[in-house]
Structures are given as C-alpha cells and as structure tokens.
Short mmCIF file of C-alpha atoms in Angstrom, two decimals:
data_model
loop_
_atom_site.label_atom_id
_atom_site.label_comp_id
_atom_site.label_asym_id
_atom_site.label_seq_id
_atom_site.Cartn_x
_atom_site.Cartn_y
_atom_site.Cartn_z
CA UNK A 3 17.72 46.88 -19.72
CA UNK A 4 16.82 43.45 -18.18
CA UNK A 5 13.77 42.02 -19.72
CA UNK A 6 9.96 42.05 -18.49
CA UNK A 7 8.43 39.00 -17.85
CA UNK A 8 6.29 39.17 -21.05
CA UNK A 9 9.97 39.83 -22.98
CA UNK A 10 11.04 36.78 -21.37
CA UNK A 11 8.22 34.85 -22.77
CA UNK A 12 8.57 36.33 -26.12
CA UNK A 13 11.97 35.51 -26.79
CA UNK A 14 11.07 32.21 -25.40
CA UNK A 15 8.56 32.23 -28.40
CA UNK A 16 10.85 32.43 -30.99
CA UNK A 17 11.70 28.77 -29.97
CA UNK A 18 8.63 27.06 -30.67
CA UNK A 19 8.80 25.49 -34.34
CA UNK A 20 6.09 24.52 -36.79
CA UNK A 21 4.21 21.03 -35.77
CA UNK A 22 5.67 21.65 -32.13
CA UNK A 23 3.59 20.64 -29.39
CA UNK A 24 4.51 22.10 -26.56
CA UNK A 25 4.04 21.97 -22.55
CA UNK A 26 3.70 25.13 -20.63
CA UNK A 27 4.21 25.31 -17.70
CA UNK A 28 2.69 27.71 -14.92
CA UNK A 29 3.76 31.27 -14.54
CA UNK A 30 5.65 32.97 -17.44
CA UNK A 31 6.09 29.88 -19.26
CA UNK A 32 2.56 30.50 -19.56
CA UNK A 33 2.86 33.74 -21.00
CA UNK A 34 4.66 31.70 -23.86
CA UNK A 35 1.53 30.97 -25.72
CA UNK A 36 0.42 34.59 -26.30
CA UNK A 37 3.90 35.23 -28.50
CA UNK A 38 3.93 32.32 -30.61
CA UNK A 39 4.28 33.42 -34.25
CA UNK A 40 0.30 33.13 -35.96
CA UNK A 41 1.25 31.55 -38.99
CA UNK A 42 2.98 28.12 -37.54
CA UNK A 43 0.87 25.37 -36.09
CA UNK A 44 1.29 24.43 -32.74
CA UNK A 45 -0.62 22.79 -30.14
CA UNK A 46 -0.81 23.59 -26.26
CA UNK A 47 -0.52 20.17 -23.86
CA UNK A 48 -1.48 20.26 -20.29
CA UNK A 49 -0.58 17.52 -18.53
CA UNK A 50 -4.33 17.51 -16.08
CA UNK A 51 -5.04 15.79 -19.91
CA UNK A 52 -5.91 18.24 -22.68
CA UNK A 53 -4.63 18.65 -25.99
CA UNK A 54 -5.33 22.11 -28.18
CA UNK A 55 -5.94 23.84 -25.69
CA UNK A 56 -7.05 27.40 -26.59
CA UNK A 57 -7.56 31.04 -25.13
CA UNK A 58 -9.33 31.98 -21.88
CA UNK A 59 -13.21 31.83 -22.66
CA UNK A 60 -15.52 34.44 -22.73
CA UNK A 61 -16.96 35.82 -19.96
CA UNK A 62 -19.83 34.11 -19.03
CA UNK A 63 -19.11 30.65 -21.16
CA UNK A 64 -16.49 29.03 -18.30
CA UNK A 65 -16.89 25.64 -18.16
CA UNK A 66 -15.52 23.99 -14.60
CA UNK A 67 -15.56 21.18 -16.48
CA UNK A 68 -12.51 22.46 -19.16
CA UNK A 69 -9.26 23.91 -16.96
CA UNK A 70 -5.85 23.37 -17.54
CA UNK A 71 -2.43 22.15 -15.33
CA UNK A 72 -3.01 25.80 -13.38
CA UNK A 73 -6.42 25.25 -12.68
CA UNK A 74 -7.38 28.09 -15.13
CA UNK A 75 -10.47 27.72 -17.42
CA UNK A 76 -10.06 28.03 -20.75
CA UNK A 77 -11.12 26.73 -24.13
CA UNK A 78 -10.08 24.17 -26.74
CA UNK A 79 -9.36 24.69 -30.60
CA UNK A 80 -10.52 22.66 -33.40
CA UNK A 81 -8.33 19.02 -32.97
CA UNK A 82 -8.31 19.46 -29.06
CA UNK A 83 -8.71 16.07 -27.60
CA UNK A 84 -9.24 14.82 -23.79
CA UNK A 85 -7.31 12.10 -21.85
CA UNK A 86 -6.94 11.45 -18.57
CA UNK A 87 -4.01 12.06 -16.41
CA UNK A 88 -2.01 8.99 -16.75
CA UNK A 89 -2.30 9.06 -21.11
CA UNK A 90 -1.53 12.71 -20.23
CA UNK A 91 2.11 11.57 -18.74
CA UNK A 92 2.30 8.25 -21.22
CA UNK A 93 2.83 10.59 -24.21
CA UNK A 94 5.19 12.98 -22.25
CA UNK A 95 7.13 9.97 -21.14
CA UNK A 96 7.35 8.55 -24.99
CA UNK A 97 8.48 11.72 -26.27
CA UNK A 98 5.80 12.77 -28.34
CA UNK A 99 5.88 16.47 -26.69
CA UNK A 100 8.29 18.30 -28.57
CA UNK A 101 8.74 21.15 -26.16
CA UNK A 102 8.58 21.87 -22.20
CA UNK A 103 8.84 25.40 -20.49
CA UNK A 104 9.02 25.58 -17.41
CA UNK A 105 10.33 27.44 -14.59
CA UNK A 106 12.71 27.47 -11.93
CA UNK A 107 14.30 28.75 -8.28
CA UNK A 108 17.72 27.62 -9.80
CA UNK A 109 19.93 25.34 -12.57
CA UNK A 110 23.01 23.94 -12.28
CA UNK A 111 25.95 24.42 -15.10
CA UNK A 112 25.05 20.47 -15.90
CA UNK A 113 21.34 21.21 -16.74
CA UNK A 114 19.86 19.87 -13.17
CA UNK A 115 16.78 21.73 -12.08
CA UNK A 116 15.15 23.10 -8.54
CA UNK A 117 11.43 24.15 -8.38
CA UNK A 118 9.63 22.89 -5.89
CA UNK A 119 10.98 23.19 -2.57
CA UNK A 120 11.85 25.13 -0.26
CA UNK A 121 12.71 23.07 2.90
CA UNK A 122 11.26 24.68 5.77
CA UNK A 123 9.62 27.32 4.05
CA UNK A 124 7.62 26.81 0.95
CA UNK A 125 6.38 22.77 0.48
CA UNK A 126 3.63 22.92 -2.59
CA UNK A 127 4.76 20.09 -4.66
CA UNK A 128 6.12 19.11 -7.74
CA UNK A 129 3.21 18.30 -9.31
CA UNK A 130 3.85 17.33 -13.14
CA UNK A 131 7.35 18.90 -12.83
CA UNK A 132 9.43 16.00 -11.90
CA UNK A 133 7.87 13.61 -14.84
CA UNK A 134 8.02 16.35 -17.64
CA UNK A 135 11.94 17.17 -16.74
CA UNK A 136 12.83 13.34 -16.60
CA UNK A 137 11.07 12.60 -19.89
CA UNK A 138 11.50 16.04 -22.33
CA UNK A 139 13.91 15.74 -24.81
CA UNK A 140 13.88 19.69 -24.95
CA UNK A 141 13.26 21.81 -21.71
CA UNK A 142 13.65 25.53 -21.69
CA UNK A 143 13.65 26.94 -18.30
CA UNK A 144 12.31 30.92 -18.02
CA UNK A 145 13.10 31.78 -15.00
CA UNK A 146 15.17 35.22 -13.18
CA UNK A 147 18.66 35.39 -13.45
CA UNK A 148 19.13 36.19 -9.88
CA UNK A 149 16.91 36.38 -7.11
CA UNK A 150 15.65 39.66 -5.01
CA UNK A 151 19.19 40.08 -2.67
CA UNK A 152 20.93 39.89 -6.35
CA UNK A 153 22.42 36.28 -5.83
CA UNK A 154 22.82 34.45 -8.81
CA UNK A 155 19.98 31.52 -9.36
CA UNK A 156 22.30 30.09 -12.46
CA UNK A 157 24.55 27.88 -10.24
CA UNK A 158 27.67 25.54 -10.42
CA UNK A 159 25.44 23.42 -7.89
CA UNK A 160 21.95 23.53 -6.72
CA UNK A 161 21.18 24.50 -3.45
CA UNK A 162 17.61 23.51 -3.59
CA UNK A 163 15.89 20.29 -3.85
CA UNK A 164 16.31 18.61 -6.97
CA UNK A 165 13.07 18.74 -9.57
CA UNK A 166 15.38 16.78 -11.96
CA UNK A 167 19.19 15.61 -12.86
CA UNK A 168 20.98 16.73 -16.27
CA UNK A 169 17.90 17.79 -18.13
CA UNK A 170 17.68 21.66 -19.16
CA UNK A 171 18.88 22.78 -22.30
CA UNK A 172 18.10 26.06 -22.67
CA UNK A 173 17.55 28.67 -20.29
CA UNK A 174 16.48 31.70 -21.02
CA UNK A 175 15.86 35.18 -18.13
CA UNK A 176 15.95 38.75 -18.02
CA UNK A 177 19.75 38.82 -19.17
CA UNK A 178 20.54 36.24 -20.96
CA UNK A 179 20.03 33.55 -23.73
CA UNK A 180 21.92 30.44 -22.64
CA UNK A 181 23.03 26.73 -23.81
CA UNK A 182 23.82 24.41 -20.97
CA UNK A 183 26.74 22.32 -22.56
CA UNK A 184 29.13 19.83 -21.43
CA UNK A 185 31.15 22.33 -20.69
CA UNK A 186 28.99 24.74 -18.59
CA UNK A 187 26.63 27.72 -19.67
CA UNK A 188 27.13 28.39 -23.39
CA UNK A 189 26.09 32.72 -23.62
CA UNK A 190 24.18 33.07 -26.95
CA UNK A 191 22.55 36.25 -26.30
CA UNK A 192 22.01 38.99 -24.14
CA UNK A 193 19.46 41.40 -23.22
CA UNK A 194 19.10 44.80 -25.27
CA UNK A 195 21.56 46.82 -23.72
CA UNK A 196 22.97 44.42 -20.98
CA UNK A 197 26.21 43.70 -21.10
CA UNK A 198 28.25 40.55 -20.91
CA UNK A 199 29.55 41.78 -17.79
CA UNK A 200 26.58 42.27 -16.26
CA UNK A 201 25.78 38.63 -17.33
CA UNK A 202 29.38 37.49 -15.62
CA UNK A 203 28.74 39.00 -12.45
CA UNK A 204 25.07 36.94 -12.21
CA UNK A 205 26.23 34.22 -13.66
CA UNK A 206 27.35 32.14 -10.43
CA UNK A 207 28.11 28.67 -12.94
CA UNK A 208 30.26 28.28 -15.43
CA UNK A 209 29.89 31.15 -18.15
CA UNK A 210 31.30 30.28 -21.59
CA UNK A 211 31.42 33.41 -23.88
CA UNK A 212 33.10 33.02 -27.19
CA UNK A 213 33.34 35.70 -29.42
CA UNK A 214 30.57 38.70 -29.75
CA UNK A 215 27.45 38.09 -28.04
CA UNK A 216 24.72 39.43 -29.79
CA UNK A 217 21.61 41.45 -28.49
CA UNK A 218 18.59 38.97 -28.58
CA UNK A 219 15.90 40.28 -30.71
CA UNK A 220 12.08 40.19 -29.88
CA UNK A 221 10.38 41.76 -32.45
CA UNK B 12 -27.61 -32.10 -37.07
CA UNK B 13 -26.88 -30.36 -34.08
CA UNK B 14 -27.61 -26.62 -34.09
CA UNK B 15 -24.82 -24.32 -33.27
CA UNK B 16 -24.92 -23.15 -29.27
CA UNK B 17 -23.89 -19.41 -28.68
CA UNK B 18 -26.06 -17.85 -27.06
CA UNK B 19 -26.65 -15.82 -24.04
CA UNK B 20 -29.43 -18.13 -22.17
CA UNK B 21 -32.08 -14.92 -20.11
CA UNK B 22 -32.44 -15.90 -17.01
CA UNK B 23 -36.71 -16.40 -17.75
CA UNK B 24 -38.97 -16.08 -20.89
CA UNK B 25 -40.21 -12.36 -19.41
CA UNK B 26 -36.68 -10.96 -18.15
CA UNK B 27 -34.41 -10.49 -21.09
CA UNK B 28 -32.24 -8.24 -19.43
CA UNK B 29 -29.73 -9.96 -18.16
CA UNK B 30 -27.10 -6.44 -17.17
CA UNK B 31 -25.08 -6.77 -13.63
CA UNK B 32 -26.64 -3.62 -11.84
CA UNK B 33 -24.20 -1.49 -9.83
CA UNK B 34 -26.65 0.92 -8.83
CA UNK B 35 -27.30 2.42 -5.25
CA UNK B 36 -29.69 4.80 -4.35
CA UNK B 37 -28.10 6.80 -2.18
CA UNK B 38 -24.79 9.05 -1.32
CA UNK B 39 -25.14 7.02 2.39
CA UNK B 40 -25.72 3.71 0.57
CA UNK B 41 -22.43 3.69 -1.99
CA UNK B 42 -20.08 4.73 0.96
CA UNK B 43 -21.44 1.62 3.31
CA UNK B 44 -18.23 0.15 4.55
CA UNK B 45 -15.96 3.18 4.92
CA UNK B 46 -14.59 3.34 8.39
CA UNK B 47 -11.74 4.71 10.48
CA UNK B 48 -7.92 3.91 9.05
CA UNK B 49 -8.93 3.04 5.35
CA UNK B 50 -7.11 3.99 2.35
CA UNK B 51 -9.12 6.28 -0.13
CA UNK B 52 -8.44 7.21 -3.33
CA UNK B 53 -10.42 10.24 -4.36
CA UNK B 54 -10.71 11.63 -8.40
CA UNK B 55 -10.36 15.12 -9.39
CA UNK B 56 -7.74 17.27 -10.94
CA UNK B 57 -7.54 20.95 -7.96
CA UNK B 58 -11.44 21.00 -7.69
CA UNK B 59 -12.06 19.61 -11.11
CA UNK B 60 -14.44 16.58 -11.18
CA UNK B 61 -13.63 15.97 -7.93
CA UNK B 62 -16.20 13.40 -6.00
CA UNK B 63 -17.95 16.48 -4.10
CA UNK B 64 -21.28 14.64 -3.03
CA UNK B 65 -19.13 11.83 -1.63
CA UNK B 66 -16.31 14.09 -0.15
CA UNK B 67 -19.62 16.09 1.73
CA UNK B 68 -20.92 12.37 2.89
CA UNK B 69 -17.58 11.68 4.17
CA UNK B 70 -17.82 14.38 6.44
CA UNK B 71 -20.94 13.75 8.11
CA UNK B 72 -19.63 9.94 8.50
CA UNK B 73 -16.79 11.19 10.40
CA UNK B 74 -14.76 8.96 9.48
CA UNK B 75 -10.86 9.26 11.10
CA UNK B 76 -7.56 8.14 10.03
CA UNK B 77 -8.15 8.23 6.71
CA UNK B 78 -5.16 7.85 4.05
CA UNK B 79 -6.29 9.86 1.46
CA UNK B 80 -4.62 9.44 -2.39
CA UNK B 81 -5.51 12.24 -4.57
CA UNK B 82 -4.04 14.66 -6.87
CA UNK B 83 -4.55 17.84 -4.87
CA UNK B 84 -5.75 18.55 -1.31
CA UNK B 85 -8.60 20.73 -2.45
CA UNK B 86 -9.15 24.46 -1.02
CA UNK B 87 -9.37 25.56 2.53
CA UNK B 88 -13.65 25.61 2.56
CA UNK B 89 -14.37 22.81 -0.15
CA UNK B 90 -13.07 19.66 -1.74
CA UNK B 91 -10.88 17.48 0.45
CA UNK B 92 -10.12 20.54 2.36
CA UNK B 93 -13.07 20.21 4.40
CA UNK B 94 -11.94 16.47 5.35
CA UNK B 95 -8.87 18.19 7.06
CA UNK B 96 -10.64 20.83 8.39
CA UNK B 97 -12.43 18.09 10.69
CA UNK B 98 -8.96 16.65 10.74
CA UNK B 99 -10.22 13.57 9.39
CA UNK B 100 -6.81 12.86 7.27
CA UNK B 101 -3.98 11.22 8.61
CA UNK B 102 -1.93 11.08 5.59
CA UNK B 103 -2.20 12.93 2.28
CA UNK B 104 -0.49 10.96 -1.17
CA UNK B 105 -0.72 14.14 -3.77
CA UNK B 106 1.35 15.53 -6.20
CA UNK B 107 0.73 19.43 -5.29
CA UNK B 108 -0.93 20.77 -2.66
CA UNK B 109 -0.40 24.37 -2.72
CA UNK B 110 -4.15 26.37 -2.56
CA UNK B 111 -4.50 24.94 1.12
CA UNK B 112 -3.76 27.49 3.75
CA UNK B 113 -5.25 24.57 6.74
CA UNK B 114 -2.85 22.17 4.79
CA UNK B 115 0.06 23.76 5.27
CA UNK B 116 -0.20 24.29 8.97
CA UNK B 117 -0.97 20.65 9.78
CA UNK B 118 1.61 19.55 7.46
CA UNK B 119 4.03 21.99 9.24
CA UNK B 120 3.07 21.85 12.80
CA UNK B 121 2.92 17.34 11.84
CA UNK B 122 -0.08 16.71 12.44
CA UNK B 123 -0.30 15.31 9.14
CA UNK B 124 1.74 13.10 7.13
CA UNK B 125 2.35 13.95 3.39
CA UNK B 126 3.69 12.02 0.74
CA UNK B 127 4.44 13.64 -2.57
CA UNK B 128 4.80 11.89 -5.66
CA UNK B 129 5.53 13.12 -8.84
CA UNK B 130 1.84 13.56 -10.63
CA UNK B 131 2.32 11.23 -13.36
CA UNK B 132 3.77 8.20 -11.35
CA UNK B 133 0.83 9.14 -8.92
CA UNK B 134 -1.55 8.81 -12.08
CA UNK B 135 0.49 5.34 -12.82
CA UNK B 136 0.52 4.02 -9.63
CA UNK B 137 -3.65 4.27 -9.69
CA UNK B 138 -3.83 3.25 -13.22
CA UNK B 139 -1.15 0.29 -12.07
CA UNK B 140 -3.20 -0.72 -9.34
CA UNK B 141 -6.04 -0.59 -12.22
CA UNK B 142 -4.42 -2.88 -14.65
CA UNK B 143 -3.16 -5.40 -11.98
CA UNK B 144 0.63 -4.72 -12.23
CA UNK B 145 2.35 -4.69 -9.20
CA UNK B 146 5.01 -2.03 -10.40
CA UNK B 147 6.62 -0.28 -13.00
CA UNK B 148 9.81 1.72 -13.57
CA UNK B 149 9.41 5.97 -14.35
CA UNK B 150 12.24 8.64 -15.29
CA UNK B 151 10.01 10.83 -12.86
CA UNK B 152 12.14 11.74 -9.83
CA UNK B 153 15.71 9.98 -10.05
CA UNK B 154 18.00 11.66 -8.91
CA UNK B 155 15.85 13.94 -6.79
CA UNK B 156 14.46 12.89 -2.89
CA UNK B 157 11.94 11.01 -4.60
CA UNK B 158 13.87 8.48 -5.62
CA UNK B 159 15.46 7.80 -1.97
CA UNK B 160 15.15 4.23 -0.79
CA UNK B 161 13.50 3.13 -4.22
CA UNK B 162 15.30 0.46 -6.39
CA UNK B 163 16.66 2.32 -9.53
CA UNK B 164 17.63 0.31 -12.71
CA UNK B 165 19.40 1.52 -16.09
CA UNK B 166 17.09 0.51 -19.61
CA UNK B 167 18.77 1.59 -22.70
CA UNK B 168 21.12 3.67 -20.91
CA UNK B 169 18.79 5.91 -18.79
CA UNK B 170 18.30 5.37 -15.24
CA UNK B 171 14.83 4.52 -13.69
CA UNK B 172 13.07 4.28 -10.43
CA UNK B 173 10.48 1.87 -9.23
CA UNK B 174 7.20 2.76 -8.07
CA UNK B 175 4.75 0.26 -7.03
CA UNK B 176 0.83 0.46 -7.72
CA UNK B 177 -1.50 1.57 -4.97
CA UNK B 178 -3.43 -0.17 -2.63
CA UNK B 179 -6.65 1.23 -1.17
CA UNK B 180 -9.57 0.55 0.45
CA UNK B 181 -12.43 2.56 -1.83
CA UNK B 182 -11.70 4.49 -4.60
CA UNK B 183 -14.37 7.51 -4.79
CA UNK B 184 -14.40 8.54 -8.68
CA UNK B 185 -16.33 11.04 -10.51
CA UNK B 186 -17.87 10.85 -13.92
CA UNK B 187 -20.71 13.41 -15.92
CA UNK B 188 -22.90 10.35 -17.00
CA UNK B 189 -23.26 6.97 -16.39
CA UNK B 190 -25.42 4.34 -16.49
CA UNK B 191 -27.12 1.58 -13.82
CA UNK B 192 -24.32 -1.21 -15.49
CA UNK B 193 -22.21 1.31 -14.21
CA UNK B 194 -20.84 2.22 -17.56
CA UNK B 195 -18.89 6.11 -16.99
CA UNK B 196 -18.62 8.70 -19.47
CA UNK B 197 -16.32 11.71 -18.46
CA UNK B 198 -16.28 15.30 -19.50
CA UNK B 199 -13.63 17.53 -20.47
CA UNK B 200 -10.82 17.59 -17.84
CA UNK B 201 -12.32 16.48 -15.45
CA UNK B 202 -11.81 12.77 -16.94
CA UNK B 203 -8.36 13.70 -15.02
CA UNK B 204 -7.67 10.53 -12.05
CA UNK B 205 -10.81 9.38 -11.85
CA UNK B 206 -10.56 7.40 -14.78
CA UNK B 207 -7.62 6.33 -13.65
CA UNK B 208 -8.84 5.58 -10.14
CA UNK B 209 -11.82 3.34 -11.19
CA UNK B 210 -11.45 -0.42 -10.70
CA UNK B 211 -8.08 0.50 -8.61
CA UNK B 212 -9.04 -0.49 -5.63
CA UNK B 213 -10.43 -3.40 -4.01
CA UNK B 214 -13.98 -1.51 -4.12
CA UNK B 215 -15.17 1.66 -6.42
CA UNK B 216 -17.72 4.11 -5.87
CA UNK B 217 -18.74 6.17 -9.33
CA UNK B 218 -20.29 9.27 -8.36
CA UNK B 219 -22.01 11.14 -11.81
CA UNK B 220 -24.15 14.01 -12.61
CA UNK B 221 -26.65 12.02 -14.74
CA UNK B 222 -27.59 8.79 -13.81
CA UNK B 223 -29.25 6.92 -17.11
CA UNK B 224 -30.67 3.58 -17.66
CA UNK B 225 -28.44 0.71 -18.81
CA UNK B 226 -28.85 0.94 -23.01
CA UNK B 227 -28.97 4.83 -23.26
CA UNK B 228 -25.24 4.92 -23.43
CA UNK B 229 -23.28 4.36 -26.48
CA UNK B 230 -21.50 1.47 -26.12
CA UNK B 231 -18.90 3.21 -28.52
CA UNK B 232 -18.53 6.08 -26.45
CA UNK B 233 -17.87 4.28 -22.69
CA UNK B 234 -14.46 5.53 -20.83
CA UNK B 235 -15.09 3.16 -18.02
CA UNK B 236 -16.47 -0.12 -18.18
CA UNK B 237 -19.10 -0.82 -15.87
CA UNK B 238 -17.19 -3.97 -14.63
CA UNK B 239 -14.47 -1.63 -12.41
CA UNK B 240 -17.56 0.20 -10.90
CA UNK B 241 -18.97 -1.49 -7.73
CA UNK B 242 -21.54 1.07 -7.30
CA UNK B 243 -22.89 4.14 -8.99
CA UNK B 244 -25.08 6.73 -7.76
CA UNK B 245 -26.61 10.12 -9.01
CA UNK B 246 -25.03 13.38 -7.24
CA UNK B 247 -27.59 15.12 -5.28
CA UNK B 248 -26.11 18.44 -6.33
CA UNK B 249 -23.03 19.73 -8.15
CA UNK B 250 -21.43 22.98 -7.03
CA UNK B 251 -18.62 22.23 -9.43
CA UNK B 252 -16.58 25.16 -8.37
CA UNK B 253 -14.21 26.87 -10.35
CA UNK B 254 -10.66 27.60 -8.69
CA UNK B 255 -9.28 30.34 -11.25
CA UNK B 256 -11.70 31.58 -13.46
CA UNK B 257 -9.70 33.14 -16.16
CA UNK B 258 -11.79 35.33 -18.63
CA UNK B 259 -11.01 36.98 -21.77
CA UNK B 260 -12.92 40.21 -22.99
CA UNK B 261 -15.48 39.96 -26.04
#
C-alpha cells in the first residue's frame, strides 16, 4: 500500500535527531512536527522569524500577532525567540538549521528541485524556498512519487522551473525511501507492501537498488 | 585647572529635553509627499503587521504607479490587495503572492508587472539598503531564473549571485509601540520586514499601535532606533486580521 500523507510525514520523523532544529516547510512537511519522537529536543524554525515554535493555540487565545511561514497562528514553547525576516534567512544561510523539509512538483537524479512554478498556469512564488534549498546542508523533500495521470515526478531532468541546483538529499513519498547519490537515486526503503517494481516503474531517474530493500517502518 | 567638558549643553535653563521628535499627528500628515510613480516599501509578513492604517490612507490618496516592495500582496479585500483593486500598483517586488485571486488576473492578463525574489534576498536587499551596502552575494536562486542576467561569483567553492539593495521612495513600516523619538518596539512575528524596512529608504514612515512619550521605552529593549524613523504616528484602528486561524481543541 502507498503511504498516506500523515505516513509520509511520519517516516519523515524518524529523521529528525536530538538538538535538531529543523525548517518545515508548508503542506506535509508540516505534518512532520506532529510525529517527532517526545523524548528528543527539537526546535521548529519558520523563516517569517520565529524560533520554538509550538502547537496551534487554543481556541479563543490566537494572537495575529504570532503566525508562522504559512500564515497559521500558533504558539511558542519555552526558549522561543523572535527575529525578523532577514536574521530569519542569516542563520539559514550560516548553517545553523540542521534540517529542511520541504516539498516538491519534481527532483532530478542530481538532487535539483522544482516547486514553484508552473509557467502559464500556477505563478505563487518561491517564497523562502529558493534561500532554504541553496543554503541547507540537509533537505528532505516529501513529496508524491508520481503525479495524478501516474507520470513519474522523480526525474532524470526537471521539467519545471528550477527552486534550486544539486541540493536534495533525501527524498522520501508514498513508495519509497530514497538517497540522491552521485550516481542517481539510491532505494533504501519501500512502502509496506510495495514492491521494488512498483518503485521501478515510477521511478522515471536513475533507480539504484542493491541488494534487499527493506519495508520502511513507522511505528 | 580646567574642568573636564562632556556634556550635552540643553538648548535653555527650562528645556532639558533635548530628543529629535519624529512625531506626526496624523495618518494624512506621515504620508505627505507620496505621489504617482514612487517606490514603496511596505512591512508585513501575509497580513501580519502589515502597515494597515497607512495601506487604507494610500487608498483614499489615490496615488498611481506605484512600485510596491513587500513580502506578500495581501488578500483580495484587505492589505495591499485593496491598492490593486483600485489598480493603483504598477509593479509588485514579493517573494509569494499566492492568497490574491485580483493578483493573479492582472498579473496574467499584464496589467501588472511582478518581480519575484527569493524571500530572504528580498529581506537582504531592504536590510542592505538599511545598512548602506550597495550589494551582496546570496546562494538563493543560482542556478534557477532568478539568477538570469545577475553576475554570479564562486567563494570557497560555491557559486553565488549578486543582488543589489533596494531603492525606494518611502518605506511604510509597522511596529506595536513606539515612542515620539521614534524609537520601535515590535511584537511577535510581526517584527517580520518591517524591521528590516526601517531607515531603508530615503524617507520612513513608522506606523504603531501605541504611541508613548519619549522616556517610557526601555532603552534596553528598542528594535529600531528612532534615528531610521522620519515620522511616527499612532494607528487610528487595528483590524489586525488573521489569514489562517489554526485552532487546537482544549
């Protein structure tokens, strides 16, 4: 079975380490945050300029004042600190995020990454995209495996307008676990019950599979 | 002997206040000088302490041609999306401007020019303009359409584009408190541009929620010096709206 969006996120989970702090970004990268394992400490960035961020208020105690990169309110945890948006992107840019999530309308087999455009038919921006991809030393992508006429989004080339050049290192969607390596896409895992055909036939890129491929576990 | 001189000399025996005042006492009086073609740089993260009292004034002005730097375009019925909806905007610099249906259509159709810039070389080109550097090289965008007809230069083995700092007209910021010096003092996320905006261009309007008199501030606790404000007035009213309110259950 392919995975859920929220299985997505989970096993995306799994990669965020003690002392991490971490960059989510909007739509099941998002997601990310409700997985993370409760005894390791880790600490939400949003590049609008918030660090710590914390769970969606209460109803009733919103604050228009307190939103992160997806305009959503929410709350901060003890440590949370403000900045504004240019400190926000100085301590991406010096490395002092650990992790980025983010997703994406397609990769390329040597880690470049399209999300923000589609000419002619969907212009909303890049927003923060573009800096966080150029800067991250680590940047999982969550994204589909292929899109909704079953073509593959995992690419020898991108199609798309480029977000960034040579950057992803990990992607991770409803089939698969993946490395992107010299080499091409490295298969680490697969889905519960997915095969490594299955995987094959989506993969449009280079596919390396070496040896068994294990089921990814999320539990 | 002589006596040592440091001192600050008051300017008479009664006056010992001797504070540069960058109060105005109106909306109409801090936007004096705005007309047709300028360059605007506007605070505010989506609708997030963005200049709202200002962006309202702005309307009635009419003002035209207006280049208009800011994060985000606002929504269809508030924020900067009322400036298009009087088509009032020539040219948009932002970084995303997705949650504006009227937006799209004049971008489409070309009525109106957009330039997108990655947000954090947007936020470095204000805070550039702020700090008087001319330019500076970013990761942001090489390699991508961004980077087309920019100079691009390798540091330590990574490649970099240029991006110069801003120039604008009147940059329109937003703050929670500030004082008649024209010390600012942000609140939670919505510090966002505007503290990067203020002082980067060649004049800056503070808009704030509380307007306080010049010693109630902590010194300690300023974001904004008062000397990058050129005038500061208290907001008539705040709508502050809220774009997603996301809730959790108690």
């Amino acid at each position: 079975m392919a995975l859920d969006k929220n299985q997505i996120a989970k096993r995306i989970a799994k990669e965020v380490k003690d002392g991490y702090y971490v960059n989510l970004g909007i739509g099941i990268p998002t997601l990310v945050a409700n997985f993370v394992r409760t005894d390791i400490s880790v600490e939400f960035q949003s590049e609008n300029g918030v660090l710590g961020m914390g769970p969606f208020p209460f109803e009733g105690e919103e604050d228009a004042d307190i939103i992160n990169a997806g305009k959503q309110t929410i709350t901060t945890l003890p440590g949370a600190s403000f900045f504004d948006s240019a400190f926000s992107f100085g301590m991406i840019r010096s490395k002092k995020v650990d992790l980025t999530i983010l997703g994406a309308m397609e990769v390329s087999e040597n880690g470049d990454i399209a999300n923000w455009k589609i000419p002619g038919k969907m212009v909303k921006g890049m927003g923060g995209a573009m800096d966080l991809v150029a800067s991250a030393e680590n940047i999982i992508v969550a994204m589909m495996h292929v899109n909704k006429a079953g073509e593959s989004k995992v690419l020898k080339n991108c199609t798309l307008p480029l977000t960034g050049v040579g950057c992803v290192k990990k992607i991770v969607t409803e089939l698969a676990v993946m490395d992107v390596t010299s080499k091409g896409f490295k298969l680490l895992e697969r889905a519960p019950g997915v095969s490594v055909e299955e995987i094959i036939k989506a993969t449009e890129g280079t596919l390396i599979v070496e040896g068994e491929i294990p089921e990814m576990v999320l539990d | 002997m002589q006596k040592a001189h440091f001192f600050i000399p008051l300017k008479s025996e009664k006056q010992t206040n001797n504070m540069i005042t960058r109060k105005v006492n109106s909306v109409q009086e801090a936007l004096t000088g705005i007309t047709d073609n300028m360059t605007i740089m506007l605070g505010g993260f989506g609708l997030c302490g963005i200049p709202e009292n200002s962006i309202a004034e702005l309307v009635k002005m009419n003002v035209t041609n207006l280049t208009c730097i800011s994060n985000n375009a606002g929504v269809d019925d508030f924020g900067l999306g009322l400036l298009l909806q009087k088509k009032q905007i020539k040219k948009m610099i932002s970084s995303y401007v997705g949650e504006n249906a009227e937006f799209e259509r004049q971008m489409l159709s070309g009525e109106l020019d957009v330039e997108l810039t990655p947000q954090g070389t947007l936020a470095e080109k204000c805070r550039a303009a702020q700090h008087g550097i001319p330019a500076f090289f970013t990761p942001a965008g090489f390699g991508t359409e961004v980077a087309e007809g920019k100079e691009t230069r390798e540091f330590n083995g990574k490649m970099y584009v240029m991006e110069e700092a801003y120039k604008a007209d009147f940059a329109i910021v937003k703050a929670w408190k500030g004082d008649e010096a024209g010390n600012l003092i942000f609140k939670g996320t919505a510090r966002n541009f505007n503290s990067c905006m203020a002082g980067a261009a060649k004049i800056t309007i503070a808009e704030v929620e509380e307007l306080v008199p010049a010693g109630t501030l902590d010194p300690n606790q300023i974001h904004i010096p008062g000397i990058m404000v050129n005038r500061i007035f208290q907001g008539e009213k705040f709508e502050k709206r809220i774009e997603q309110r996301t809730v959790r259950q108690k």
